[in-house]
Every structure is written in C-alpha cells, then in structure tokens.
C-alpha cells in the first residue's frame, strides 16, 4: 500500500490515460451525489441551513461525561478527548440536508470515469494545515496509507486493494480493485486528511498525550487531561469562506468540561456552568428543567421536531458468548423488556418503541415480505428464522402494569426448548447444571436506571443479570476487545442501506468493534453483499434493505429500546441558530453567540 513515487509529470499522463477494460470518458466536477443530482450546483455560495452572516466570536462551554486520556481520535486504545471531529478536514464534505452528496473542501474538484474504476482528487492550492503549511497530495496519500496500515482493521478490509498514487503536488489518484462500485469511490471523498509532517515520525496506533497539528477549523488550546479541553478556532482558517464552510464554526472557543455522571452535569447546567444541552432522558426533561434560570429566560428550553432516521439503541447481545448463541435464548431475553411500563412510569409515555434498523425510512420492514423480498430470501430460507416469511416483526408488548406473566410463559417455553429448566426459581442448564448468568456493561447512571427494571424481570425468569458500571475509558477498551456479554449501545441511523453495513454485520469485519453482536452468518453476508451490489438500483435496494431488516430483527441480536423524533434542547439565551434547520442534523456547528 505504498505510494508510487515516479516522475510527477509522467504519472499525471499515465493517470488520465485509459487502461484495458476502463472507460475512456471521464467526468470532472466539483460535486457528486450517490443518487440523482446534488442539491447544490457549481457556484453555490452557502448551504441554505446556515446564516452566512453569522457573527464570529466568543466562547461556548459544553460538557462531556467521564474522562479522556489522549488527543488521538484514531488510536487503537485509549479514550479520546471531546471535540475531536473538529481537528481534521476531509477531502470533500457532505451537506446536512441531503442523503449523500459531497462538495469541495480540501479537494476543489474530482475526476472519475463512467465505470468508477478510479478517482482523482485535485487539491485546492489554498488548502493549509493549522500551522499554515500547504496541504499536498503527499499528505492525502499518506493519510490513506497510514489509516490502511495502522488504523482500525475495518478500514483495511473496506478499502482492500485500493492504491493511492501521487500525480503532482496537488493531485492524487485512487485506483479501485474492481470497477462499478460508485459508493466505494464516493467513500474516498470523506477521507480524513492528516499532516504527514506531524504523523510520519509517530506511532499512529498509540494514544497521543500532546495536541496534534490538524487540518480542521479548531485546534486544541488550553486543557487539563481528563478534566477539560478548550478548542480554539484556527486563525486565518483557509476554508472559512468556502461555500461548504460559510456560516459554520462561529465560536472562537469551544470548551468541554468533564463531569463524573449526568446527574451532576445537569445540575451544573442549571447553575449556568455550561451553555448547551441536548436531553435524551425524558423524565429529566419533564421534571428537572425548571428553576430560576428558566423562569428568568436565561436558559431557553425548546423542542425541535425532525424527520431524521433514528438509531437503534438497546442492550446489545454478544453472540460470541456461548449462552447467547441460540436464537431462542436471545428471543426469550427480549420478553423481559417491559417497554410499556418503563415508558409510562419513567418517560411519561412520550417514547415510541424502536422496531427496525431503518426507523423513519422507507427501508423499515412492515407487514409480510413482498414478492421481491421473497425472491431474495428464498436461497437462505433454511438459514434464517422461519418467522421472517410468516410474521411481521414487532417487539413484545405488555399492558404496562408491570406484571408480565404472559411474556414470561412464552419466554420460559422458548428456554425449555433451548435446554434450560426452571428449578427452585433459578433457570438451570440441563447440560451443565449451572444457572443462566451474564453481565450488562454500562457507564452511565441513566443506563442503570432503565437496566434495573429489565434485571428485575429477568430475575423473575430465574436469570441472573449483573449490572457492571465502569468509567468511559474502561467501557471503550472492553467494547474494542469485545469483552462483554451485553452492553447498552446502539446502531447508527441509516438513511439508506449502504456498504457501511458490512462493518456492523459482515463476517469479513468480525474484528470490527462496530460488529457489537459478533455476528458471522453466511445468510447475513449474502444480504449485505446484495445490498452492496444494488446501490444504483433503487427498487432492488429497497427489497434487499427490507429483507435485511427482517432477518436482523428476527435474529434478536439486540433488546431494542425506544426513540423520539424530536430534539429536546436547552441553551443559554446568548446562543442563536439559523431560521432554516438542516434535515439530517441538529447542526450545532451553524449556531453562534449573539
């Protein structure tokens, strides 16, 4: 995966000449969309969801929970500092109001053939790192290679056999192993660019205890390791007036103060210790967001509706553990989640139970499989739960009273089939004579609050679930090493099924920490492969996506929790935001101080 270093002029000529099997015609553009046309055409001045005249200046104080021990966002161990997404820029950048379109940032334009067999990025001559040193094609190729060789394993598998070639100081070409994969080609547009001069002498896999030199709009200023970190807006940031950056990154400083847990953090917010808070705990929202600062209007409390796809949050089950390898056991455990009681007693009945990996999208599977889905599912019929063909998946429902005898009966019947017996109030393995016991890994008191009713219901079934709370650093380390039975975590929202799903579900990515369930299933591999192959066929993608949703859901890899289609935010009255909100984000980086 080394950069070919040959005479630059010759390389440039070779780069644009067609090779056998490659389309001769190339497209040169400064924007690209995965499907259809990009919303913003060449010459646009700013995204519509920003205020291009937003004032710059001031300090906004935010919060983080837990601690941090390094400034290297991509280290293979350690807990990175908050705000790391501001350190580096990418070759191109997406907008917040489209599914998947990319616009100029470090790369001012791209060139690619009709068969997507390669892509050339032309670097903006004005692009510079945070010290004002020009960003070159060498930095881009170095970034790709260091991520490939020293980064997380999933990067190496996803971009397997792609080669990076420098063709002059401001152009770099990526050759794909096979033509026809537009999504993979476009994924390169989001490559994070690192300054080669900073990283080439450092071990990229190890944590970093000094602030890095980045390529993005903010750099680390003042900090106290593990307690707070202040980001400072880069003076003379070269991209500040680019259309994709106009009206964004308006604070001079962003400070993150760390708190031990969220209860302490909330009280600190009410006392005016920091400026903005997005609340996920509805009971807190209803009962705790009161007091003098709210009465005086110093803190504004606001609900912002949205139609964003929602992530699937829940108690993730590690199927690598012997106790969870039987689908009947995983299904039985799901019966212990009494959502209706929790929603009524803890959340004022404001949440909706999540039932899909594609919530709020057309890819959410409802009803029975369509004819197109059945054609997809038929080859794997014997390898997937039979209910996929005969029933609509829905999580179990209760009457909300807290008594779940009907659910327990169904659960215990499944467990008996799987070789477990209820003896003296304990669920015992008929084979080993041991009680079913496992550990739930969490790191916040909020997780503990919703885990306790779940634990209580499992206990009624004779199952021992230990709740293990650790700090955030331990949590991350155990997540990365898959050292857990079950953990409270979610799958990110998917606007549409893309190749990134392989990182979460495909056997090739079993070493990926995204594959929280530890799944290695040829049937799911088949569905993921079909999704990747159907990226440019909307009708086929719809059928493959819904088929995957059904199979994942009926395999019970997660005990799903709940969601809402609103942002609940509270903030200091000195903060202001644009009139038009973005479609797929809260867009806090477009806010400013009055």
PDB file of N, CA, C and O in Angstrom, residues 205-239:
ATOM      1  N   UNK A 205      -0.908   4.023  15.880  1.00  0.00           N
ATOM      2  CA  UNK A 205      -1.833   3.157  16.598  1.00  0.00           C
ATOM      3  C   UNK A 205      -1.918   3.479  18.088  1.00  0.00           C
ATOM      4  O   UNK A 205      -2.829   3.016  18.773  1.00  0.00           O
ATOM      5  N   UNK A 206      -0.982   4.288  18.577  1.00  0.00           N
ATOM      6  CA  UNK A 206      -0.905   4.559  20.008  1.00  0.00           C
ATOM      7  C   UNK A 206      -1.575   5.890  20.375  1.00  0.00           C
ATOM      8  O   UNK A 206      -1.652   6.803  19.551  1.00  0.00           O
ATOM      9  N   UNK A 207      -2.038   6.035  21.621  1.00  0.00           N
ATOM     10  CA  UNK A 207      -2.606   7.308  22.073  1.00  0.00           C
ATOM     11  C   UNK A 207      -1.597   8.449  21.991  1.00  0.00           C
ATOM     12  O   UNK A 207      -0.382   8.224  21.956  1.00  0.00           O
ATOM     13  N   UNK A 208      -2.110   9.662  21.991  1.00  0.00           N
ATOM     14  CA  UNK A 208      -1.282  10.863  21.878  1.00  0.00           C
ATOM     15  C   UNK A 208      -1.595  11.777  23.050  1.00  0.00           C
ATOM     16  O   UNK A 208      -2.750  12.165  23.247  1.00  0.00           O
ATOM     17  N   UNK A 209      -0.581  12.127  23.821  1.00  0.00           N
ATOM     18  CA  UNK A 209      -0.835  12.939  25.019  1.00  0.00           C
ATOM     19  C   UNK A 209      -0.519  14.418  24.796  1.00  0.00           C
ATOM     20  O   UNK A 209      -0.609  15.210  25.722  1.00  0.00           O
ATOM     21  N   UNK A 210      -0.155  14.779  23.572  1.00  0.00           N
ATOM     22  CA  UNK A 210       0.003  16.194  23.223  1.00  0.00           C
ATOM     23  C   UNK A 210      -0.990  16.516  22.113  1.00  0.00           C
ATOM     24  O   UNK A 210      -1.354  15.643  21.328  1.00  0.00           O
ATOM     25  N   UNK A 211      -1.454  17.760  22.035  1.00  0.00           N
ATOM     26  CA  UNK A 211      -2.397  18.117  20.977  1.00  0.00           C
ATOM     27  C   UNK A 211      -1.753  17.963  19.599  1.00  0.00           C
ATOM     28  O   UNK A 211      -0.597  18.328  19.402  1.00  0.00           O
ATOM     29  N   UNK A 212      -2.482  17.423  18.642  1.00  0.00           N
ATOM     30  CA  UNK A 212      -1.923  17.246  17.302  1.00  0.00           C
ATOM     31  C   UNK A 212      -2.026  18.520  16.470  1.00  0.00           C
ATOM     32  O   UNK A 212      -2.792  19.435  16.793  1.00  0.00           O
ATOM     33  N   UNK A 213      -1.265  18.562  15.393  1.00  0.00           N
ATOM     34  CA  UNK A 213      -1.481  19.563  14.352  1.00  0.00           C
ATOM     35  C   UNK A 213      -2.519  18.972  13.408  1.00  0.00           C
ATOM     36  O   UNK A 213      -2.338  17.867  12.882  1.00  0.00           O
ATOM     37  N   UNK A 214      -3.598  19.670  13.215  1.00  0.00           N
ATOM     38  CA  UNK A 214      -4.677  19.146  12.391  1.00  0.00           C
ATOM     39  C   UNK A 214      -4.830  19.906  11.090  1.00  0.00           C
ATOM     40  O   UNK A 214      -3.993  20.731  10.707  1.00  0.00           O
ATOM     41  N   UNK A 215      -5.950  19.621  10.414  1.00  0.00           N
ATOM     42  CA  UNK A 215      -6.260  20.304   9.158  1.00  0.00           C
ATOM     43  C   UNK A 215      -7.632  20.960   9.215  1.00  0.00           C
ATOM     44  O   UNK A 215      -8.096  21.487   8.213  1.00  0.00           O
ATOM     45  N   UNK A 216      -8.281  20.916  10.389  1.00  0.00           N
ATOM     46  CA  UNK A 216      -9.646  21.396  10.501  1.00  0.00           C
ATOM     47  C   UNK A 216      -9.766  22.780  11.100  1.00  0.00           C
ATOM     48  O   UNK A 216      -8.768  23.484  11.331  1.00  0.00           O
ATOM     49  N   UNK A 217     -10.998  23.195  11.415  1.00  0.00           N
ATOM     50  CA  UNK A 217     -11.262  24.573  11.845  1.00  0.00           C
ATOM     51  C   UNK A 217     -10.874  24.886  13.286  1.00  0.00           C
ATOM     52  O   UNK A 217     -10.754  26.053  13.641  1.00  0.00           O
ATOM     53  N   UNK A 218     -10.668  23.853  14.128  1.00  0.00           N
ATOM     54  CA  UNK A 218     -10.308  24.095  15.522  1.00  0.00           C
ATOM     55  C   UNK A 218      -9.100  23.256  15.904  1.00  0.00           C
ATOM     56  O   UNK A 218      -8.914  22.136  15.432  1.00  0.00           O
ATOM     57  N   UNK A 219      -8.299  23.813  16.793  1.00  0.00           N
ATOM     58  CA  UNK A 219      -7.167  23.090  17.353  1.00  0.00           C
ATOM     59  C   UNK A 219      -7.249  23.139  18.876  1.00  0.00           C
ATOM     60  O   UNK A 219      -7.922  24.006  19.449  1.00  0.00           O
ATOM     61  N   UNK A 220      -6.575  22.220  19.539  1.00  0.00           N
ATOM     62  CA  UNK A 220      -6.595  22.180  20.997  1.00  0.00           C
ATOM     63  C   UNK A 220      -5.810  23.358  21.555  1.00  0.00           C
ATOM     64  O   UNK A 220      -4.675  23.621  21.141  1.00  0.00           O
ATOM     65  N   UNK A 221      -6.428  24.075  22.489  1.00  0.00           N
ATOM     66  CA  UNK A 221      -5.758  25.174  23.177  1.00  0.00           C
ATOM     67  C   UNK A 221      -5.451  24.770  24.603  1.00  0.00           C
ATOM     68  O   UNK A 221      -4.658  23.870  24.867  1.00  0.00           O
ATOM     69  N   UNK A 222      -6.147  25.396  25.538  1.00  0.00           N
ATOM     70  CA  UNK A 222      -5.952  25.089  26.952  1.00  0.00           C
ATOM     71  C   UNK A 222      -6.622  23.760  27.294  1.00  0.00           C
ATOM     72  O   UNK A 222      -7.682  23.430  26.755  1.00  0.00           O
ATOM     73  N   UNK A 223      -6.009  22.986  28.203  1.00  0.00           N
ATOM     74  CA  UNK A 223      -6.614  21.731  28.623  1.00  0.00           C
ATOM     75  C   UNK A 223      -5.993  21.264  29.936  1.00  0.00           C
ATOM     76  O   UNK A 223      -4.897  21.671  30.316  1.00  0.00           O
ATOM     77  N   UNK A 224      -6.719  20.404  30.611  1.00  0.00           N
ATOM     78  CA  UNK A 224      -6.201  19.656  31.751  1.00  0.00           C
ATOM     79  C   UNK A 224      -6.663  18.222  31.550  1.00  0.00           C
ATOM     80  O   UNK A 224      -7.874  17.943  31.593  1.00  0.00           O
ATOM     81  N   UNK A 225      -5.726  17.339  31.305  1.00  0.00           N
ATOM     82  CA  UNK A 225      -6.035  15.990  30.865  1.00  0.00           C
ATOM     83  C   UNK A 225      -7.094  15.338  31.745  1.00  0.00           C
ATOM     84  O   UNK A 225      -6.959  15.269  32.964  1.00  0.00           O
ATOM     85  N   UNK A 226      -8.169  14.895  31.088  1.00  0.00           N
ATOM     86  CA  UNK A 226      -9.235  14.192  31.774  1.00  0.00           C
ATOM     87  C   UNK A 226     -10.268  15.077  32.428  1.00  0.00           C
ATOM     88  O   UNK A 226     -11.308  14.581  32.869  1.00  0.00           O
ATOM     89  N   UNK A 227     -10.014  16.410  32.500  1.00  0.00           N
ATOM     90  CA  UNK A 227     -10.930  17.304  33.217  1.00  0.00           C
ATOM     91  C   UNK A 227     -11.605  18.323  32.298  1.00  0.00           C
ATOM     92  O   UNK A 227     -12.805  18.550  32.415  1.00  0.00           O
ATOM     93  N   UNK A 228     -10.863  18.919  31.411  1.00  0.00           N
ATOM     94  CA  UNK A 228     -11.470  19.848  30.448  1.00  0.00           C
ATOM     95  C   UNK A 228     -10.535  19.984  29.255  1.00  0.00           C
ATOM     96  O   UNK A 228      -9.340  19.675  29.320  1.00  0.00           O
ATOM     97  N   UNK A 229     -11.093  20.436  28.146  1.00  0.00           N
ATOM     98  CA  UNK A 229     -10.300  20.730  26.964  1.00  0.00           C
ATOM     99  C   UNK A 229     -10.972  21.889  26.236  1.00  0.00           C
ATOM    100  O   UNK A 229     -12.198  21.932  26.114  1.00  0.00           O
ATOM    101  N   UNK A 230     -10.176  22.842  25.805  1.00  0.00           N
ATOM    102  CA  UNK A 230     -10.676  24.004  25.071  1.00  0.00           C
ATOM    103  C   UNK A 230     -10.144  23.967  23.647  1.00  0.00           C
ATOM    104  O   UNK A 230      -8.936  23.840  23.422  1.00  0.00           O
ATOM    105  N   UNK A 231     -11.057  24.060  22.691  1.00  0.00           N
ATOM    106  CA  UNK A 231     -10.683  24.148  21.291  1.00  0.00           C
ATOM    107  C   UNK A 231     -10.708  25.599  20.861  1.00  0.00           C
ATOM    108  O   UNK A 231     -11.620  26.354  21.222  1.00  0.00           O
ATOM    109  N   UNK A 232      -9.709  26.004  20.096  1.00  0.00           N
ATOM    110  CA  UNK A 232      -9.615  27.382  19.610  1.00  0.00           C
ATOM    111  C   UNK A 232      -9.779  27.401  18.094  1.00  0.00           C
ATOM    112  O   UNK A 232      -9.166  26.596  17.393  1.00  0.00           O
ATOM    113  N   UNK A 233     -10.624  28.315  17.627  1.00  0.00           N
ATOM    114  CA  UNK A 233     -10.804  28.438  16.180  1.00  0.00           C
ATOM    115  C   UNK A 233      -9.493  28.874  15.538  1.00  0.00           C
ATOM    116  O   UNK A 233      -8.821  29.788  16.017  1.00  0.00           O
ATOM    117  N   UNK A 234      -9.124  28.188  14.488  1.00  0.00           N
ATOM    118  CA  UNK A 234      -7.851  28.460  13.833  1.00  0.00           C
ATOM    119  C   UNK A 234      -7.893  29.846  13.189  1.00  0.00           C
ATOM    120  O   UNK A 234      -8.794  30.150  12.399  1.00  0.00           O
ATOM    121  N   UNK A 235      -6.938  30.676  13.548  1.00  0.00           N
ATOM    122  CA  UNK A 235      -6.850  31.997  12.931  1.00  0.00           C
ATOM    123  C   UNK A 235      -6.502  31.831  11.455  1.00  0.00           C
ATOM    124  O   UNK A 235      -5.658  31.022  11.085  1.00  0.00           O
ATOM    125  N   UNK A 236      -7.145  32.598  10.621  1.00  0.00           N
ATOM    126  CA  UNK A 236      -6.886  32.537   9.179  1.00  0.00           C
ATOM    127  C   UNK A 236      -7.136  31.142   8.625  1.00  0.00           C
ATOM    128  O   UNK A 236      -6.411  30.690   7.721  1.00  0.00           O
ATOM    129  N   UNK A 237      -8.122  30.435   9.157  1.00  0.00           N
ATOM    130  CA  UNK A 237      -8.510  29.134   8.614  1.00  0.00           C
ATOM    131  C   UNK A 237      -8.805  29.303   7.134  1.00  0.00           C
ATOM    132  O   UNK A 237      -9.693  30.063   6.739  1.00  0.00           O
ATOM    133  N   UNK A 238      -8.065  28.604   6.322  1.00  0.00           N
ATOM    134  CA  UNK A 238      -8.077  28.868   4.884  1.00  0.00           C
ATOM    135  C   UNK A 238      -9.444  28.619   4.239  1.00  0.00           C
ATOM    136  O   UNK A 238      -9.809  29.253   3.234  1.00  0.00           O
ATOM    137  N   UNK A 239     -10.258  27.717   4.831  1.00  0.00           N
ATOM    138  CA  UNK A 239     -11.525  27.318   4.207  1.00  0.00           C
ATOM    139  C   UNK A 239     -12.730  28.068   4.758  1.00  0.00           C
ATOM    140  O   UNK A 239     -13.861  27.759   4.401  1.00  0.00           O
TER     141      UNK A 239
END
